[in-house]
Amino acid sequence: RMIAYSPTARQYEVYYHLDALESYQLPRLLAPCGLESRTEELLDYLVEAYGRSFRAGQLGKSVGVSYTARASGEARSVTLFFFAGAFWGSDARIRQEFGRLSRAMGWDDSRYQRLTAELATCQTWKTFHGIFGVTLGRGGHLSISAGVRPPEAAP
């Protein structure tokens, strides 16, 4: 779907789209980074994040996948992108759950909480949060990310 290049890091990121992602497909998606052995860990994390089991089923519809790679072509990390609303529902719940996961990783989420404070009571399915990303890197590093657009200015 898309390719990005960072001249400073001399690193590419290649983005793909999957119509649906089944749990049995994870080892194959992790293979380019040599991370197949971390499938269960990633699945466990997704279950913790989502709050329900994915063990024998679909992880999501319309899932994004990206790989970062050095100019040499060596894959360094893989990211799975889910629609945050499909994962958790409203902005209020997305904000709560993303904050919970961030704090569980030892991150200070106070800036995120400040920036999204206006969304704390938004209970609709039309969300300002877009994606929820889970990145797994070669060095064992697991991280998360969220995309959020600013609320529209009131007239």
XYZ file of C-alpha atoms in Angstrom:
155
model
C 0.000 0.000 0.000
C 2.721 2.451 0.932
C 6.428 2.800 1.581
C 8.213 5.363 3.725
C 11.906 6.162 3.941
C 13.802 7.938 6.720
C 17.100 9.270 5.342
C 18.422 9.992 8.841
C 17.863 6.447 10.088
C 18.469 4.940 6.634
C 15.408 2.853 7.243
C 12.367 1.912 5.189
C 8.888 1.096 6.396
C 6.640 -0.908 4.091
C 2.893 -0.991 4.741
C 0.433 -3.719 3.762
C -3.301 -4.210 4.172
C -5.063 -7.450 5.090
C -8.813 -7.841 4.630
C -8.801 -10.027 7.761
C -6.202 -11.502 10.101
C -6.558 -14.926 11.679
C -4.487 -15.972 14.698
C -2.921 -18.892 12.780
C -1.379 -16.368 10.331
C 0.737 -14.602 12.970
C 3.862 -16.803 12.690
C 4.028 -16.117 8.952
C 3.686 -12.358 9.527
C 6.449 -12.410 12.146
C 8.803 -14.532 10.004
C 10.438 -11.717 7.976
C 11.814 -10.341 11.264
C 12.739 -13.777 12.615
C 10.148 -13.391 15.374
C 7.976 -16.484 14.818
C 8.940 -17.773 18.265
C 7.207 -14.728 19.801
C 3.770 -15.578 18.370
C 2.311 -16.731 21.701
C 3.665 -13.655 23.491
C 2.084 -11.368 20.902
C -1.192 -13.274 21.026
C -1.217 -13.060 24.836
C -0.624 -9.320 24.639
C -3.448 -8.826 22.134
C -5.793 -10.817 24.388
C -4.788 -8.620 27.339
C -5.265 -5.453 25.283
C -8.587 -6.500 23.773
C -9.999 -8.172 26.854
C -11.213 -11.242 24.947
C -9.635 -14.321 23.459
C -8.403 -14.537 19.877
C -6.947 -17.999 20.249
C -8.891 -19.752 17.540
C -10.210 -16.921 15.519
C -10.078 -13.669 13.731
C -7.869 -10.934 15.178
C -9.599 -8.309 13.119
C -10.943 -7.188 9.801
C -9.055 -4.613 7.780
C -5.733 -4.955 9.595
C -2.576 -3.116 8.629
C 0.914 -4.604 8.799
C 4.196 -2.786 8.419
C 7.820 -3.828 8.457
C 10.771 -1.580 9.121
C 13.974 -2.510 7.358
C 17.464 -1.143 6.945
C 18.589 -0.166 3.473
C 20.241 -3.612 3.304
C 16.758 -5.160 3.391
C 17.076 -6.692 6.865
C 13.631 -6.563 8.527
C 13.882 -5.054 12.015
C 10.330 -4.818 13.349
C 6.727 -5.606 12.543
C 3.681 -3.553 13.506
C 0.063 -4.657 13.441
C -2.453 -1.830 13.046
C -6.042 -2.231 14.213
C -8.905 0.244 14.204
C -8.966 1.452 17.804
C -12.753 1.788 17.695
C -13.164 -1.838 16.591
C -10.869 -2.876 19.427
C -12.416 -0.847 22.253
C -15.414 1.202 21.070
C -15.776 4.854 22.020
C -13.045 7.461 22.465
C -13.644 7.411 26.212
C -12.936 3.675 26.362
C -10.038 3.834 23.880
C -8.462 6.564 25.992
C -8.946 4.513 29.160
C -7.570 1.279 27.683
C -4.625 2.852 25.858
C -3.716 4.652 29.086
C -3.939 1.392 31.042
C -1.638 -0.387 28.594
C 0.805 2.529 28.516
C 1.068 2.631 32.309
C 1.485 -1.163 32.425
C 4.572 -0.674 30.220
C 5.910 1.856 32.707
C 5.229 4.830 30.451
C 4.138 8.218 31.731
C 0.892 8.766 29.825
C 0.119 12.173 31.374
C 0.771 14.056 28.129
C -1.523 11.717 26.168
C -4.170 12.101 28.872
C -3.873 15.914 28.700
C -4.008 15.982 24.908
C -7.078 13.749 24.817
C -8.876 15.119 27.893
C -11.692 16.486 25.730
C -12.425 12.914 24.607
C -12.811 11.516 28.139
C -16.608 11.541 27.923
C -17.104 10.836 24.189
C -19.231 7.692 24.081
C -20.117 7.565 20.376
C -18.885 5.143 17.715
C -17.643 8.085 15.627
C -14.185 8.284 17.137
C -11.282 10.692 16.931
C -8.882 7.837 17.642
C -7.948 6.035 14.441
C -5.455 3.248 14.840
C -4.006 1.165 17.612
C -0.595 -0.251 16.736
C 1.405 -3.041 18.370
C 5.066 -3.217 17.358
C 7.380 -6.134 17.981
C 11.079 -5.580 17.388
C 13.987 -7.961 16.969
C 15.579 -6.984 20.261
C 12.533 -8.178 22.176
C 11.001 -4.745 22.359
C 7.195 -4.568 22.310
C 5.558 -1.152 22.055
C 2.173 0.350 21.311
C 0.966 3.443 19.507
C -2.290 5.244 18.876
C -3.381 7.619 16.179
C -5.759 10.379 17.224
C -6.922 13.448 15.361
C -7.786 16.635 17.233
C -11.467 17.123 18.037
C -13.147 19.524 15.660
C -13.267 23.076 16.890
C -16.654 24.162 18.194
C -18.345 26.845 16.039
